Short mmCIF file of C-alpha atoms and ligand atoms in Angstrom, two decimals:
data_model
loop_
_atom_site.label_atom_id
_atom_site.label_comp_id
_atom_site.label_asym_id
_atom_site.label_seq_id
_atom_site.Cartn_x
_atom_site.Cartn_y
_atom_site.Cartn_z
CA UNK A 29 40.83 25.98 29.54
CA UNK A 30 38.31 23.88 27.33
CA UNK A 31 34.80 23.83 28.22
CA UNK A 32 31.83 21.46 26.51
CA UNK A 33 28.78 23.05 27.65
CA UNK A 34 25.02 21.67 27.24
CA UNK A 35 22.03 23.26 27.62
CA UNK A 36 18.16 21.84 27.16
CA UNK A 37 16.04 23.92 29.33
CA UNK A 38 13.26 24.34 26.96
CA UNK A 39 12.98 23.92 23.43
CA UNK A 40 16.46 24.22 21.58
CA UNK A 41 18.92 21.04 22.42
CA UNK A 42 22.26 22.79 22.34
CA UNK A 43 26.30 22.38 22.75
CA UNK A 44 29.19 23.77 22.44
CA UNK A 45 32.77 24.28 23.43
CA UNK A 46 34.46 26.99 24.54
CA UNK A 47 37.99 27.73 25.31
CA UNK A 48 39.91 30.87 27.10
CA UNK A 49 41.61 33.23 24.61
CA UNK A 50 43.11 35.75 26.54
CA UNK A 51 41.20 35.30 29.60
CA UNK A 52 37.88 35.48 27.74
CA UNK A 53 35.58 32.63 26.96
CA UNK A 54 35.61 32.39 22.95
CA UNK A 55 33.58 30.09 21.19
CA UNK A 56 34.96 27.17 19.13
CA UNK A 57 31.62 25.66 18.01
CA UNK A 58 27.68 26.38 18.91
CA UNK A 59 25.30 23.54 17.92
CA UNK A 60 20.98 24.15 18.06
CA UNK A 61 18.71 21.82 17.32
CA UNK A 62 16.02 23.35 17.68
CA UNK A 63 12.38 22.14 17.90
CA UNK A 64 10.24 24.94 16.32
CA UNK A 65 9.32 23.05 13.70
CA UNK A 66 8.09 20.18 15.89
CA UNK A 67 5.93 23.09 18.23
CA UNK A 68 4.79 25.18 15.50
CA UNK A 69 1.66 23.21 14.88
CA UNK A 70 0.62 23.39 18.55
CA UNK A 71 1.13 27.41 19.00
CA UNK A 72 3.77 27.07 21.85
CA UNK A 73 6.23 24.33 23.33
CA UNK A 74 4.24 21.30 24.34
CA UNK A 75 6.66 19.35 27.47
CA UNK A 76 6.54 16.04 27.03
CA UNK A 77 7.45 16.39 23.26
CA UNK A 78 10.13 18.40 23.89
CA UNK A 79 11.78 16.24 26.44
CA UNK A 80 11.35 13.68 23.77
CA UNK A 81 12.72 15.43 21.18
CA UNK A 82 15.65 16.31 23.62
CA UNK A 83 16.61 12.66 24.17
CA UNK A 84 16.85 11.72 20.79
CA UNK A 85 19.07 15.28 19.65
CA UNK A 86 21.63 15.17 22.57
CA UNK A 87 24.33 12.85 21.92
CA UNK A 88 24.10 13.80 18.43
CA UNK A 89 24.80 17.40 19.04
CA UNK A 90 27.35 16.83 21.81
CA UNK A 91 29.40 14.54 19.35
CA UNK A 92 28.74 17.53 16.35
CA UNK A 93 30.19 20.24 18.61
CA UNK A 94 32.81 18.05 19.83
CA UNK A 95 33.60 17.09 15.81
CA UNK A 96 33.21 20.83 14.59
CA UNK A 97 35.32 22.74 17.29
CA UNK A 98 38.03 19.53 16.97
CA UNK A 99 38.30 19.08 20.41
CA UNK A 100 39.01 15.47 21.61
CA UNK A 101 37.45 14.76 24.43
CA UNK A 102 40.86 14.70 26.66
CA UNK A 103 41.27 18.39 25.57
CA UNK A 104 38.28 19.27 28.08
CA UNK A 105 38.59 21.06 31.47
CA UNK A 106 35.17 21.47 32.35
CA UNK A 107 31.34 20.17 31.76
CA UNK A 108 28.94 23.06 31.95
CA UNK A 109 25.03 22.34 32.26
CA UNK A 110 21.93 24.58 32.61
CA UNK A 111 20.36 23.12 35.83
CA UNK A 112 17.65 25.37 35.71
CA UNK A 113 15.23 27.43 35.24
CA UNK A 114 13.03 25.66 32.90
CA UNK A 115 10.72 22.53 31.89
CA UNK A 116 11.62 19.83 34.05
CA UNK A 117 11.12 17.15 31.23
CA UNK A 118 13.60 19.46 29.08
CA UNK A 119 16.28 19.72 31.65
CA UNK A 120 16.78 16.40 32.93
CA UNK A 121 17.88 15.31 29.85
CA UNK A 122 20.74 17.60 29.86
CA UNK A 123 21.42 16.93 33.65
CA UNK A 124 21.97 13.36 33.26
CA UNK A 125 23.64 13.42 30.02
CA UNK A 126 25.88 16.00 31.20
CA UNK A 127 26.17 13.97 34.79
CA UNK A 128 27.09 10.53 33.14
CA UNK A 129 29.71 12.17 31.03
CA UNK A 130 31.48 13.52 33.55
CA UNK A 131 31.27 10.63 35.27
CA UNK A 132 32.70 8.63 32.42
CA UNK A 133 35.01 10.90 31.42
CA UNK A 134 36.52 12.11 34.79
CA UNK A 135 35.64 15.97 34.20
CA UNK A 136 34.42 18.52 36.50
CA UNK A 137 30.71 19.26 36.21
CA UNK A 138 29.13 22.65 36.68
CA UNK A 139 25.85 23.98 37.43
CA UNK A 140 24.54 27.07 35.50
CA UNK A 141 21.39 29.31 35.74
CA UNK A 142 19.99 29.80 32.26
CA UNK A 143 19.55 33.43 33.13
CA UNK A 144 23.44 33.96 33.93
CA UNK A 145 24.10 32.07 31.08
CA UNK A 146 22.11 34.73 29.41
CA UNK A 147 23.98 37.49 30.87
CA UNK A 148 27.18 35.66 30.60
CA UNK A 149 26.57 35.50 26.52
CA UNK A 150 28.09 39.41 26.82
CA UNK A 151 31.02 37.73 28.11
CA UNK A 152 32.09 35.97 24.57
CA UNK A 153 34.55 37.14 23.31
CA UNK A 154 34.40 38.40 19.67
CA UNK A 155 36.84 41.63 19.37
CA UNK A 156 34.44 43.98 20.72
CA UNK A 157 34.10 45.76 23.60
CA UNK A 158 34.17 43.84 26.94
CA UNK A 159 31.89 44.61 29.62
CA UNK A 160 33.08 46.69 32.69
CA UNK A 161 31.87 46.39 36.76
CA UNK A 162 29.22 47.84 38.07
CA UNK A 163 27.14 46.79 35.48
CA UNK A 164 22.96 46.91 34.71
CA UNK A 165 21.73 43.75 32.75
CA UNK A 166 18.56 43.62 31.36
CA UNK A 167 17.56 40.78 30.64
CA UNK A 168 14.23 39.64 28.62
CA UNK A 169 13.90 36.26 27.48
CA UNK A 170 10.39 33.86 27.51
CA UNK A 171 10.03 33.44 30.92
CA UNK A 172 11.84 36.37 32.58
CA UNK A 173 11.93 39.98 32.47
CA UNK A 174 14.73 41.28 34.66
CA UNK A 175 16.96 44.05 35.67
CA UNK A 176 19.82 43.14 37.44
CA UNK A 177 23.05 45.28 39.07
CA UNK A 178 26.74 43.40 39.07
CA UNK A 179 29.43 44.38 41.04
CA UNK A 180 31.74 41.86 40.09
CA UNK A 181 31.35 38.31 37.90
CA UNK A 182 28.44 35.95 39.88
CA UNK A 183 27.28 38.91 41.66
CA UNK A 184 23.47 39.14 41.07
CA UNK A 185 21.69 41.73 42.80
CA UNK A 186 18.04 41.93 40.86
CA UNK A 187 16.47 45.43 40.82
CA UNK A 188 13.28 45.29 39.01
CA UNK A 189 11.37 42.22 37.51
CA UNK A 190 8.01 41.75 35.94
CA UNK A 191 5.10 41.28 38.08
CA UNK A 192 3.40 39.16 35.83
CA UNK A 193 4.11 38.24 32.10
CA UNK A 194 7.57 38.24 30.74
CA UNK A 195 8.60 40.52 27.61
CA UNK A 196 8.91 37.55 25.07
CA UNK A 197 5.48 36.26 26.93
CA UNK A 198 4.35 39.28 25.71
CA UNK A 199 5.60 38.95 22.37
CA UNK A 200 4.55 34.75 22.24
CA UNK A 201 0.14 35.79 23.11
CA UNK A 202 0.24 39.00 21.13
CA UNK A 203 1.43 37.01 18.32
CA UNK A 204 -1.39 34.45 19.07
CA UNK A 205 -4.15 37.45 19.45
CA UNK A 206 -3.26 38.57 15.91
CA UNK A 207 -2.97 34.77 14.55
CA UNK A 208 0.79 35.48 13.41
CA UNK A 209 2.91 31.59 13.87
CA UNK A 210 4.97 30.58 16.96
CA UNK A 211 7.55 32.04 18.06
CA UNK A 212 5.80 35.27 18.60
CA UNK A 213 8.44 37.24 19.30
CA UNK A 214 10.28 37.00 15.61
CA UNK A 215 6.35 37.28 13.71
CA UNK A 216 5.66 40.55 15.58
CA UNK A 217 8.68 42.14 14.56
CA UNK A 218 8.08 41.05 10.94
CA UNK A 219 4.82 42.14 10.99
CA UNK A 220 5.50 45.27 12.59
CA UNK A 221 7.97 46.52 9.71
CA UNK A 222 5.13 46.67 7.21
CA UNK A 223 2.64 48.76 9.75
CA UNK A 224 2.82 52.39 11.52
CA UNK A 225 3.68 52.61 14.88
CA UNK A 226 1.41 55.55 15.19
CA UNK A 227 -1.65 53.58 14.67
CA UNK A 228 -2.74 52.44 17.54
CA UNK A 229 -1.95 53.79 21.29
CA UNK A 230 -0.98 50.87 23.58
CA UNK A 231 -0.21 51.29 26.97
CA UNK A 232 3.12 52.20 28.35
CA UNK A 233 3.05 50.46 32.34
CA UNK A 234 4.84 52.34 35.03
CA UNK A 235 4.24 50.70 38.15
CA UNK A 236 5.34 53.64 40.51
CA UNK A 237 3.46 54.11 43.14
CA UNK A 238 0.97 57.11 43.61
CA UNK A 239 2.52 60.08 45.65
CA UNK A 240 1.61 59.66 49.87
CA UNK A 241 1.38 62.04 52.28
CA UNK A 242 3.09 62.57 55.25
CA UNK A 243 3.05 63.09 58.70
CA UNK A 244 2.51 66.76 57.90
CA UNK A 245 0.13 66.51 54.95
CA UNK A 246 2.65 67.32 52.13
CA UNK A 247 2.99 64.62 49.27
CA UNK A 248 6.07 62.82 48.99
CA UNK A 249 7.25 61.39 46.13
CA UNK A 250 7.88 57.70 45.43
CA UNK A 251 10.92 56.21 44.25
CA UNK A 252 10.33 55.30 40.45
CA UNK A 253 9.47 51.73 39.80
CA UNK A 254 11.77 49.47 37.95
CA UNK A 255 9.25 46.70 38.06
CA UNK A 256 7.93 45.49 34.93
CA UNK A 257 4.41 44.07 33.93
CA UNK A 258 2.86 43.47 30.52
CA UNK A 259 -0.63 41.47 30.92
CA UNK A 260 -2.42 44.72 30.88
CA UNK A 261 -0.51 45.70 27.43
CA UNK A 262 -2.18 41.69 26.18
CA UNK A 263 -5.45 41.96 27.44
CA UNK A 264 -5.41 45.86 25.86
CA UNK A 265 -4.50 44.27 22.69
CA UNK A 266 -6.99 41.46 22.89
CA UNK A 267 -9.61 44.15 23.42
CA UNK A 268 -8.65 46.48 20.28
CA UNK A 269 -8.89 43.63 18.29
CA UNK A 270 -12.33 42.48 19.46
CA UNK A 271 -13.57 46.13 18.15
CA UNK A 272 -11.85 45.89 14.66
CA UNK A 273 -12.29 43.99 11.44
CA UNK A 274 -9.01 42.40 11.21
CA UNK A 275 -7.60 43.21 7.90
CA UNK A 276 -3.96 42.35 6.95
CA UNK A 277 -3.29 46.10 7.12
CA UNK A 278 -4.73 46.50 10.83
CA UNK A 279 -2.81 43.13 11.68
CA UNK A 280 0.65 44.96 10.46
CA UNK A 281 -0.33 48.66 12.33
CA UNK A 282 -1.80 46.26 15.38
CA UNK A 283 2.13 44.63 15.86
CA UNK A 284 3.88 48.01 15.33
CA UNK A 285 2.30 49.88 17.55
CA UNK A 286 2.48 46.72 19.82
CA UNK A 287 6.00 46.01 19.72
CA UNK A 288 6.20 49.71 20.21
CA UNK A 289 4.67 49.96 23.56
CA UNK A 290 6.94 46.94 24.31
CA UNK A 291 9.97 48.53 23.96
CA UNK A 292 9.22 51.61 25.83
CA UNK A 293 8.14 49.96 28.49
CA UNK A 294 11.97 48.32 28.71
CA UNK A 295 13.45 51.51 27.56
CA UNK A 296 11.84 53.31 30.23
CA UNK A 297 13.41 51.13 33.25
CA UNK A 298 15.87 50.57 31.56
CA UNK A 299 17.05 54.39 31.90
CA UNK A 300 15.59 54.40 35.64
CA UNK A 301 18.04 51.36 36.25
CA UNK A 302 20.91 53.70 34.73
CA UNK A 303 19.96 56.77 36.95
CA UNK A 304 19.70 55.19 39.85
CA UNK A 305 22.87 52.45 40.15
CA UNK A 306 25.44 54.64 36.99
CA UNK A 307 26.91 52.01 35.64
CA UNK A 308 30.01 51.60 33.21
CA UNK A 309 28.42 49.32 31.38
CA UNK A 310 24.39 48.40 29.91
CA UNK A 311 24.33 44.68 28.88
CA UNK A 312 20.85 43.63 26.99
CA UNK A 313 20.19 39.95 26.69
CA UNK A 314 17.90 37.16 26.15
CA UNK A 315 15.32 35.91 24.04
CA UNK A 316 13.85 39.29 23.11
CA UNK A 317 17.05 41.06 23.11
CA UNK A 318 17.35 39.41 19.56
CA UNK A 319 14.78 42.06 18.12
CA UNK A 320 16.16 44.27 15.77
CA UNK A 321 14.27 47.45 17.19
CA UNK A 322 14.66 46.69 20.70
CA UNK A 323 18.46 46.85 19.96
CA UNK A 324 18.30 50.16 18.14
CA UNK A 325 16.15 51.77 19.85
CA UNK A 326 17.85 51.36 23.81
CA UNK A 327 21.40 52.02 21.99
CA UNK A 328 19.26 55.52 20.84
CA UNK A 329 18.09 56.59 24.36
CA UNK A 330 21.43 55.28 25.91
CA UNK A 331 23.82 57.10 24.23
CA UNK A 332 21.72 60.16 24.18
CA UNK A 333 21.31 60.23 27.65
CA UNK A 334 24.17 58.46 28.87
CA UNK A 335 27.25 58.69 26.49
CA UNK A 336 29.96 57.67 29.41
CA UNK A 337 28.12 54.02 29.65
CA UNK A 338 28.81 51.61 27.49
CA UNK A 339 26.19 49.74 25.81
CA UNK A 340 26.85 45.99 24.68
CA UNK A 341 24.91 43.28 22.72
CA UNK A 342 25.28 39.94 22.11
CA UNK A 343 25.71 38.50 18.57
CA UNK A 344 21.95 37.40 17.77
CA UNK A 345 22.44 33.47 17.85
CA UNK A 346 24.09 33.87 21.73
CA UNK A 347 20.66 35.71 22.28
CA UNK A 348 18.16 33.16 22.23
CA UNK A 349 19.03 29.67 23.62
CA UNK A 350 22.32 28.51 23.19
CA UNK A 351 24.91 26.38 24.97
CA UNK A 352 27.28 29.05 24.53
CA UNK A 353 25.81 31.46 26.69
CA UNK A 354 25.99 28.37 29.32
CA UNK A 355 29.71 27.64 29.04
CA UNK A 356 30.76 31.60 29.19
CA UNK A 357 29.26 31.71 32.48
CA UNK A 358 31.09 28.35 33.64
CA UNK A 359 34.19 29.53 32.35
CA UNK A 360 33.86 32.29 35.29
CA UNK A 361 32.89 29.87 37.55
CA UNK A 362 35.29 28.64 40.87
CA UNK A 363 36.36 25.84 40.75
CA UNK A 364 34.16 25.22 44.00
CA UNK A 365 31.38 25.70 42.50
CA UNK A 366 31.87 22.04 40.56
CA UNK A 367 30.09 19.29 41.87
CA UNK A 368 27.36 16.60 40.97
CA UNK A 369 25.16 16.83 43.67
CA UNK A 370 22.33 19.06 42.53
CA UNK A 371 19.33 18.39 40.25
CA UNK A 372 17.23 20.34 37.74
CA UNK A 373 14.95 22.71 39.26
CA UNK A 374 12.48 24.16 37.26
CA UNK A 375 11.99 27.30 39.30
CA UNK A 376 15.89 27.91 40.07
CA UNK A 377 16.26 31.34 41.22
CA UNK A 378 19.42 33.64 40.07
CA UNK A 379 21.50 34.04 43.28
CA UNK A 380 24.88 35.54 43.69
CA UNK A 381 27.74 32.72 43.45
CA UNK A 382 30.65 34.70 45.05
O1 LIG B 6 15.82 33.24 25.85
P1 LIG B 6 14.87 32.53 24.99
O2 LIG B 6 15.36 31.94 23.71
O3 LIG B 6 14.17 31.38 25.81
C1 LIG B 6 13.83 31.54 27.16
O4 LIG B 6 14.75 31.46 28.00
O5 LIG B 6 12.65 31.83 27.39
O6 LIG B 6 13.70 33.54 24.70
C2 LIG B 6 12.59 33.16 23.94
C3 LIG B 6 11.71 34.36 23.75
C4 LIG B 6 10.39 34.01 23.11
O7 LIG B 6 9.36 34.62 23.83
C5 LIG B 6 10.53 34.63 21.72
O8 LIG B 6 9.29 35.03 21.15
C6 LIG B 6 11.42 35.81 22.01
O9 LIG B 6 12.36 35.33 22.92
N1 LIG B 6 12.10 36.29 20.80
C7 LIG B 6 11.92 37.52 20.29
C8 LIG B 6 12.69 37.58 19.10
N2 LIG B 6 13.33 36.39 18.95
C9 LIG B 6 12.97 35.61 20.01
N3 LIG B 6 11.15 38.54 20.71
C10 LIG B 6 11.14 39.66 19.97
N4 LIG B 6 11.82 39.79 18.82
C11 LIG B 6 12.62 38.80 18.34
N5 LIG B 6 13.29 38.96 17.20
ZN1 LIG B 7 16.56 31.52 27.53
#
């Protein structure tokens, strides 16, 4: 099976094609054209330039993955397109361009959620090790901050989620607060190799509830929360820095200790996740799971407190956006699940296919 898949959902205009080795999705080419440069100068995506910048870079990038992977287009099985979530601007260009191809070219067309295609990403094949049911997922990108249980491939059963900001949403206004560039997420962790981590206490959030009594007076214990929030852990930072004279040595200790209280934070429910639901297998992905520390440091506490799980990554380019990631997930797709009548949705919510 050959797969072109497309994804535009925010700021990266992306393709690729995929085919099955072995009954894995492997990846034959993975084009980005991505629009940092264009958003840099703003601080943060602005839509209507990105859906502009999306129409001009799609057919370009369609025809480079198609030229690089050396797939004619007669070769292909299916058309895989993120439908959502994400700017609407952003993914109606991929929609339609992925609709009128496979009109014109008589192939299948399926719908993916970005955030499967995020999870999916631990699907590619590359030699490694492949992931094993029941599974935990978290998954941290710009918009979303999720844990999520699997039983079986398009079985999503979400278990915690953020309350309020995403991870990477923390990463993007921390980044802002200390006046490091856009995308937050990969300043911070530059930043934070040159400071201590000890210098500054942040905030770790555990939103477990207070013990309750009962009926007969004695407190009872509430289950341990495996929700997430992080606008507490900004606003905390936005204070400190309101007391200090910035200096480029506080600005480095600031985004260490930061980052730090980040990571815990996902570490934390992370291991909750695993205590609860034992899984064979921890998958990280997203945005954020790109971060060199966040890697390291949940493949520490995992193995040291669960050595029977297994804990996979995805290579760092199928972390943050990617077509890739989008045509793993169609490549485990029924072939009911084809179809053109559906149409981007900016707030599409991960529900279980099967
Ligand atoms: O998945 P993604 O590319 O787009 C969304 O679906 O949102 O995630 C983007 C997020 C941004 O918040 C960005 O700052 C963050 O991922 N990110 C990182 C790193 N690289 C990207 N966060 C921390 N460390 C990184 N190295
Ligand atoms: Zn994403």
């Amino acid at each position: 099976m050959k797969i072109l898949a497309i994804e535009s959902s925010c700021d990266e205009t992306a393709a690729a094609i995929l085919e099955d080795q072995n009954g894995q999705p492997a990846v034959l080419s993975n084009v980005v054209a991505s629009q940092i440069d264009i958003h840099k100068k703003y601080g943060g995506v602005v839509p209507e330039v990105a859906a502009r910048a999306h129409i001009e870079a799609v057919i370009p990038v369609i025809d480079e993955a198609l030229k690089k992977a050396g797939v004619k287009l007669v070769e292909l099985d299916r058309i895989a397109v993120t439908a959502g979530p994400g700017l609407i601007g952003s993914l109606v260009v991929g929609v339609e361009t992925a609709k009128a191809l496979s009109l014109a070219w008589q192939k299948p067309l399926y719908p993916v959620n970005h955030l499967e295609g995020h999870i999916y990403a631990n699907f590619i094949t590359g030699g490694g090790k492949k992931p094993e049911f029941p599974l935990v997922a978290l998954l941290v990108s710009g918009g979303h901050t999720m844990l999520i249980y699997m039983e079986n491939h398009l079985d999503y059963q979400i278990i915690g989620c953020t309350r309020d900001d995403a991870a990477g949403e923390a990463f993007d206004k921390g980044a802002k607060i200390l006046g490091l560039p856009y995308p937050g997420g990969p300043s911070i962790a530059a930043e934070a190799q040159k400071g201590s981590v000890a210098a500054y206490n942040f905030p770790i959030i555990d939103l477990t509830q207070a013990p309750k009594r009962n009926l007969l007076g004695f407190l009872e214990k509430s289950e341990l929360s495996l929700d997430f929030s992080f606008s507490g852990l900004k606003t905390a930072l936005l204070n400190k820095t309101k007391t200090l004279k910035m200096t480029p040595k506080i600005t480095a200790d600031l985004a260490a200790s930061y980052q730090k209280a980040i990571i815990e934070t996902l570490v934390q429910n992370s291991l909750r996740a695993l205590t609860k639901y034992h899984p064979k297998t921890f998958i990280l992905s997203g945005g954020v799971a790109a971060n060199a520390k966040l890697r390291s440091e949940l493949e520490k506490a995992i193995q040291s407190k669960f050595p029977h799980t297994s804990y996979l990554i995805p290579k760092t380019c199928f972390c943050t956006d990617n077509a890739a990631m989008i045509g793993a997930a169609a490549f485990y797709h029924r072939e009911k699940q084809a179809g053109d009548d559906f149409n981007p949705e900016p707030n599409l919510e991960l529900k279980s296919l099967s």
